[in-house]
Amino acid sequence: MHGLSVSVAGLRLTYGRRTILENVDLDIASGERVCIIGPNGAGKSSLLRCLTGLVPTEPGMVRIDGMPLAELGRDRLARSVAVVPGQVALPFSMRVEEVVALGRIPHEHRLSGPRLADHAAVDAAIERAGIGHLRGRDARELSLGERQLMLIAMALAQQGRLLVLDEPTVHLDLRHQVEVMQLLVALNEREGLTVIAVLHDLALAASMFPRIVLVADRTIVADGPAAAVLTADRIRDVYGVDPRYLPALLAPLL
């Protein structure tokens, strides 16, 4: 399996009179693992929504494997790009495997429903995410970390070659943060999936992602390895904080 490439050229996004993103150029190769960082309100999540077709953009601004999003079509896009949201509320009781099976909806036959291949994909996704021990559990009773792994399993069941995550470690304790990050690294390095994630934790981003994209002032202001992006001057300028107060894990970079 190989991941999908993503190309963004001259992206501009507005909501009414408010400009959210402008002059955004970004190329992510197949099989890359990229983290998008930046202060609140910088446009990180909006950029993800543009990449996944959740927010309409002008034709040709966003391409997946060289093809404009509009030409992919909703069905093909749903089978190609798997999106893991932040923590979600479950309105009613569902077993873990039932939630994971939601990832198969783009593949299911419209009339006959789930087939043997769909059930097999759900089983494989649960094992790949390492949550086999959660089978049969009510998803609403899971811890936040267990629920996040379940959502990643749902995305894996979708079998997309581009995995997009919006703050996958928010509200998680240290152990579950590491578990989620280790799973993303494994999916990227062992299976070749392209992984794009938004994170707020700079230390986690620097330690787990070979490429960092810094979004500020509605555009990309830095792009490269952590040592080149997370400089003391840039952290001071973009985040408005003294880098001396950052976690010791970032000290070697500053």
mmCIF file of N, CA and C in Angstrom, residues 166-232:
data_model
loop_
_atom_site.group_PDB
_atom_site.id
_atom_site.type_symbol
_atom_site.label_atom_id
_atom_site.label_comp_id
_atom_site.label_asym_id
_atom_site.label_seq_id
_atom_site.Cartn_x
_atom_site.Cartn_y
_atom_site.Cartn_z
ATOM 1 N N ASP A 166 -7.380 15.645 13.394
ATOM 2 C CA ASP A 166 -7.468 16.976 13.976
ATOM 3 C C ASP A 166 -7.348 16.856 15.497
ATOM 4 N N GLU A 167 -6.188 17.216 16.010
ATOM 5 C CA GLU A 167 -5.893 17.172 17.441
ATOM 6 C C GLU A 167 -6.220 15.810 18.058
ATOM 7 N N PRO A 168 -5.580 14.749 17.590
ATOM 8 C CA PRO A 168 -5.907 13.397 18.070
ATOM 9 C C PRO A 168 -5.518 13.125 19.510
ATOM 10 N N THR A 169 -4.704 13.982 20.121
ATOM 11 C CA THR A 169 -4.274 13.725 21.500
ATOM 12 C C THR A 169 -4.898 14.690 22.505
ATOM 13 N N VAL A 170 -5.856 15.496 22.069
ATOM 14 C CA VAL A 170 -6.453 16.470 22.981
ATOM 15 C C VAL A 170 -7.146 15.751 24.136
ATOM 16 N N HIS A 171 -6.934 16.233 25.341
ATOM 17 C CA HIS A 171 -7.537 15.711 26.565
ATOM 18 C C HIS A 171 -7.017 14.331 26.972
ATOM 19 N N LEU A 172 -6.005 13.819 26.290
ATOM 20 C CA LEU A 172 -5.495 12.495 26.639
ATOM 21 C C LEU A 172 -4.371 12.604 27.659
ATOM 22 N N ASP A 173 -4.266 11.575 28.524
ATOM 23 C CA ASP A 173 -3.139 11.535 29.455
ATOM 24 C C ASP A 173 -1.888 11.117 28.696
ATOM 25 N N LEU A 174 -0.750 11.165 29.369
ATOM 26 C CA LEU A 174 0.532 10.936 28.705
ATOM 27 C C LEU A 174 0.601 9.565 28.047
ATOM 28 N N ARG A 175 0.138 8.523 28.742
ATOM 29 C CA ARG A 175 0.223 7.168 28.181
ATOM 30 C C ARG A 175 -0.576 7.056 26.893
ATOM 31 N N HIS A 176 -1.802 7.590 26.889
ATOM 32 C CA HIS A 176 -2.624 7.476 25.698
ATOM 33 C C HIS A 176 -2.110 8.382 24.576
ATOM 34 N N GLN A 177 -1.506 9.509 24.925
ATOM 35 C CA GLN A 177 -0.877 10.336 23.896
ATOM 36 C C GLN A 177 0.201 9.542 23.165
ATOM 37 N N VAL A 178 1.040 8.865 23.930
ATOM 38 C CA VAL A 178 2.126 8.084 23.341
ATOM 39 C C VAL A 178 1.572 6.929 22.521
ATOM 40 N N GLU A 179 0.527 6.260 23.024
ATOM 41 C CA GLU A 179 -0.068 5.141 22.286
ATOM 42 C C GLU A 179 -0.607 5.598 20.936
ATOM 43 N N VAL A 180 -1.304 6.714 20.929
ATOM 44 C CA VAL A 180 -1.856 7.223 19.674
ATOM 45 C C VAL A 180 -0.737 7.595 18.710
ATOM 46 N N MET A 181 0.290 8.280 19.206
ATOM 47 C CA MET A 181 1.392 8.689 18.343
ATOM 48 C C MET A 181 2.168 7.492 17.808
ATOM 49 N N GLN A 182 2.398 6.502 18.650
ATOM 50 C CA GLN A 182 3.110 5.309 18.194
ATOM 51 C C GLN A 182 2.319 4.575 17.119
ATOM 52 N N LEU A 183 1.002 4.560 17.256
ATOM 53 C CA LEU A 183 0.173 3.926 16.239
ATOM 54 C C LEU A 183 0.285 4.678 14.915
ATOM 55 N N LEU A 184 0.263 6.005 14.958
ATOM 56 C CA LEU A 184 0.378 6.792 13.730
ATOM 57 C C LEU A 184 1.733 6.573 13.054
ATOM 58 N N VAL A 185 2.787 6.509 13.857
ATOM 59 C CA VAL A 185 4.118 6.258 13.302
ATOM 60 C C VAL A 185 4.157 4.888 12.629
ATOM 61 N N ALA A 186 3.567 3.887 13.281
ATOM 62 C CA ALA A 186 3.562 2.535 12.715
ATOM 63 C C ALA A 186 2.770 2.480 11.412
ATOM 64 N N LEU A 187 1.626 3.125 11.375
ATOM 65 C CA LEU A 187 0.812 3.121 10.157
ATOM 66 C C LEU A 187 1.545 3.802 9.009
ATOM 67 N N ASN A 188 2.297 4.837 9.336
ATOM 68 C CA ASN A 188 3.047 5.565 8.326
ATOM 69 C C ASN A 188 4.266 4.778 7.861
ATOM 70 N N GLU A 189 5.069 4.292 8.794
ATOM 71 C CA GLU A 189 6.345 3.671 8.443
ATOM 72 C C GLU A 189 6.200 2.227 7.973
ATOM 73 N N ARG A 190 5.265 1.478 8.532
ATOM 74 C CA ARG A 190 5.118 0.073 8.164
ATOM 75 C C ARG A 190 4.153 -0.139 7.007
ATOM 76 N N GLU A 191 3.115 0.711 6.922
ATOM 77 C CA GLU A 191 2.088 0.487 5.914
ATOM 78 C C GLU A 191 2.083 1.540 4.814
ATOM 79 N N GLY A 192 2.886 2.590 4.987
ATOM 80 C CA GLY A 192 3.023 3.580 3.929
ATOM 81 C C GLY A 192 1.926 4.603 3.830
ATOM 82 N N LEU A 193 1.023 4.675 4.825
ATOM 83 C CA LEU A 193 -0.039 5.665 4.776
ATOM 84 C C LEU A 193 0.542 7.077 4.886
ATOM 85 N N THR A 194 -0.034 8.001 4.160
ATOM 86 C CA THR A 194 0.280 9.403 4.349
ATOM 87 C C THR A 194 -0.498 9.885 5.567
ATOM 88 N N VAL A 195 0.188 10.503 6.511
ATOM 89 C CA VAL A 195 -0.448 10.941 7.756
ATOM 90 C C VAL A 195 -0.266 12.445 7.906
ATOM 91 N N ILE A 196 -1.382 13.154 8.095
ATOM 92 C CA ILE A 196 -1.361 14.596 8.349
ATOM 93 C C ILE A 196 -2.155 14.839 9.624
ATOM 94 N N ALA A 197 -1.522 15.486 10.605
ATOM 95 C CA ALA A 197 -2.197 15.711 11.882
ATOM 96 C C ALA A 197 -1.992 17.131 12.362
ATOM 97 N N VAL A 198 -3.011 17.675 12.990
ATOM 98 C CA VAL A 198 -2.904 18.958 13.684
ATOM 99 C C VAL A 198 -2.649 18.668 15.154
ATOM 100 N N LEU A 199 -1.624 19.311 15.711
ATOM 101 C CA LEU A 199 -1.315 19.154 17.128
ATOM 102 C C LEU A 199 -1.049 20.523 17.746
ATOM 103 N N HIS A 200 -1.335 20.634 19.049
ATOM 104 C CA HIS A 200 -0.959 21.828 19.795
ATOM 105 C C HIS A 200 0.312 21.609 20.604
ATOM 106 N N ASP A 201 0.594 20.349 20.926
ATOM 107 C CA ASP A 201 1.749 20.015 21.752
ATOM 108 C C ASP A 201 3.013 20.051 20.886
ATOM 109 N N LEU A 202 3.834 21.083 21.056
ATOM 110 C CA LEU A 202 5.026 21.244 20.220
ATOM 111 C C LEU A 202 6.054 20.152 20.473
ATOM 112 N N ALA A 203 6.195 19.719 21.730
ATOM 113 C CA ALA A 203 7.161 18.669 22.035
ATOM 114 C C ALA A 203 6.765 17.360 21.363
ATOM 115 N N LEU A 204 5.474 17.047 21.393
ATOM 116 C CA LEU A 204 4.986 15.827 20.753
ATOM 117 C C LEU A 204 5.165 15.916 19.242
ATOM 118 N N ALA A 205 4.872 17.064 18.687
ATOM 119 C CA ALA A 205 5.044 17.251 17.246
ATOM 120 C C ALA A 205 6.497 17.074 16.845
ATOM 121 N N ALA A 206 7.403 17.680 17.610
ATOM 122 C CA ALA A 206 8.827 17.624 17.278
ATOM 123 C C ALA A 206 9.394 16.226 17.399
ATOM 124 N N SER A 207 8.886 15.447 18.358
ATOM 125 C CA SER A 207 9.459 14.116 18.600
ATOM 126 C C SER A 207 8.877 13.037 17.699
ATOM 127 N N MET A 208 7.677 13.261 17.140
ATOM 128 C CA MET A 208 6.987 12.199 16.409
ATOM 129 C C MET A 208 6.838 12.457 14.913
ATOM 130 N N PHE A 209 7.125 13.685 14.466
ATOM 131 C CA PHE A 209 6.904 14.015 13.056
ATOM 132 C C PHE A 209 8.186 14.554 12.424
ATOM 133 N N PRO A 210 8.609 13.967 11.315
ATOM 134 C CA PRO A 210 9.820 14.448 10.645
ATOM 135 C C PRO A 210 9.631 15.782 9.944
ATOM 136 N N ARG A 211 8.379 16.168 9.711
ATOM 137 C CA ARG A 211 8.116 17.432 9.014
ATOM 138 C C ARG A 211 7.042 18.219 9.762
ATOM 139 N N ILE A 212 7.311 19.495 9.990
ATOM 140 C CA ILE A 212 6.405 20.384 10.709
ATOM 141 C C ILE A 212 6.004 21.532 9.792
ATOM 142 N N VAL A 213 4.719 21.810 9.733
ATOM 143 C CA VAL A 213 4.194 22.946 8.976
ATOM 144 C C VAL A 213 3.585 23.917 9.981
ATOM 145 N N LEU A 214 4.114 25.118 10.031
ATOM 146 C CA LEU A 214 3.663 26.130 10.984
ATOM 147 C C LEU A 214 2.738 27.125 10.282
ATOM 148 N N VAL A 215 1.502 27.214 10.781
ATOM 149 C CA VAL A 215 0.505 28.117 10.217
ATOM 150 C C VAL A 215 0.316 29.295 11.172
ATOM 151 N N ALA A 216 0.388 30.494 10.643
ATOM 152 C CA ALA A 216 0.175 31.715 11.425
ATOM 153 C C ALA A 216 -0.198 32.836 10.469
ATOM 154 N N ASP A 217 -0.963 33.776 10.978
ATOM 155 C CA ASP A 217 -1.371 34.934 10.154
ATOM 156 C C ASP A 217 -2.000 34.493 8.839
ATOM 157 N N ARG A 218 -2.790 33.427 8.908
ATOM 158 C CA ARG A 218 -3.614 32.942 7.786
ATOM 159 C C ARG A 218 -2.817 32.272 6.666
ATOM 160 N N THR A 219 -1.548 31.937 6.914
ATOM 161 C CA THR A 219 -0.771 31.282 5.866
ATOM 162 C C THR A 219 0.317 30.428 6.498
ATOM 163 N N ILE A 220 1.096 29.751 5.676
ATOM 164 C CA ILE A 220 2.202 28.928 6.165
ATOM 165 C C ILE A 220 3.441 29.809 6.289
ATOM 166 N N VAL A 221 3.999 29.866 7.494
ATOM 167 C CA VAL A 221 5.159 30.727 7.729
ATOM 168 C C VAL A 221 6.454 29.925 7.854
ATOM 169 N N ALA A 222 6.366 28.606 8.026
ATOM 170 C CA ALA A 222 7.568 27.774 8.090
ATOM 171 C C ALA A 222 7.184 26.336 7.778
ATOM 172 N N ASP A 223 8.098 25.613 7.162
ATOM 173 C CA ASP A 223 7.826 24.241 6.743
ATOM 174 C C ASP A 223 9.155 23.504 6.667
ATOM 175 N N GLY A 224 9.290 22.428 7.449
ATOM 176 C CA GLY A 224 10.520 21.659 7.424
ATOM 177 C C GLY A 224 10.669 20.820 8.673
ATOM 178 N N PRO A 225 11.877 20.324 8.934
ATOM 179 C CA PRO A 225 12.108 19.551 10.161
ATOM 180 C C PRO A 225 11.951 20.436 11.393
ATOM 181 N N ALA A 226 11.702 19.796 12.528
ATOM 182 C CA ALA A 226 11.425 20.547 13.754
ATOM 183 C C ALA A 226 12.531 21.539 14.093
ATOM 184 N N ALA A 227 13.785 21.133 13.925
ATOM 185 C CA ALA A 227 14.896 22.008 14.291
ATOM 186 C C ALA A 227 14.908 23.300 13.482
ATOM 187 N N ALA A 228 14.407 23.245 12.251
ATOM 188 C CA ALA A 228 14.390 24.431 11.406
ATOM 189 C C ALA A 228 13.155 25.290 11.641
ATOM 190 N N VAL A 229 12.060 24.662 12.038
ATOM 191 C CA VAL A 229 10.799 25.384 12.205
ATOM 192 C C VAL A 229 10.655 25.965 13.605
ATOM 193 N N LEU A 230 10.990 25.180 14.614
ATOM 194 C CA LEU A 230 10.752 25.589 16.001
ATOM 195 C C LEU A 230 11.973 26.296 16.583
ATOM 196 N N THR A 231 12.318 27.402 15.990
ATOM 197 C CA THR A 231 13.422 28.209 16.519
ATOM 198 C C THR A 231 12.902 29.123 17.624
ATOM 199 N N ALA A 232 13.803 29.573 18.466
ATOM 200 C CA ALA A 232 13.406 30.437 19.581
ATOM 201 C C ALA A 232 12.745 31.723 19.077
#
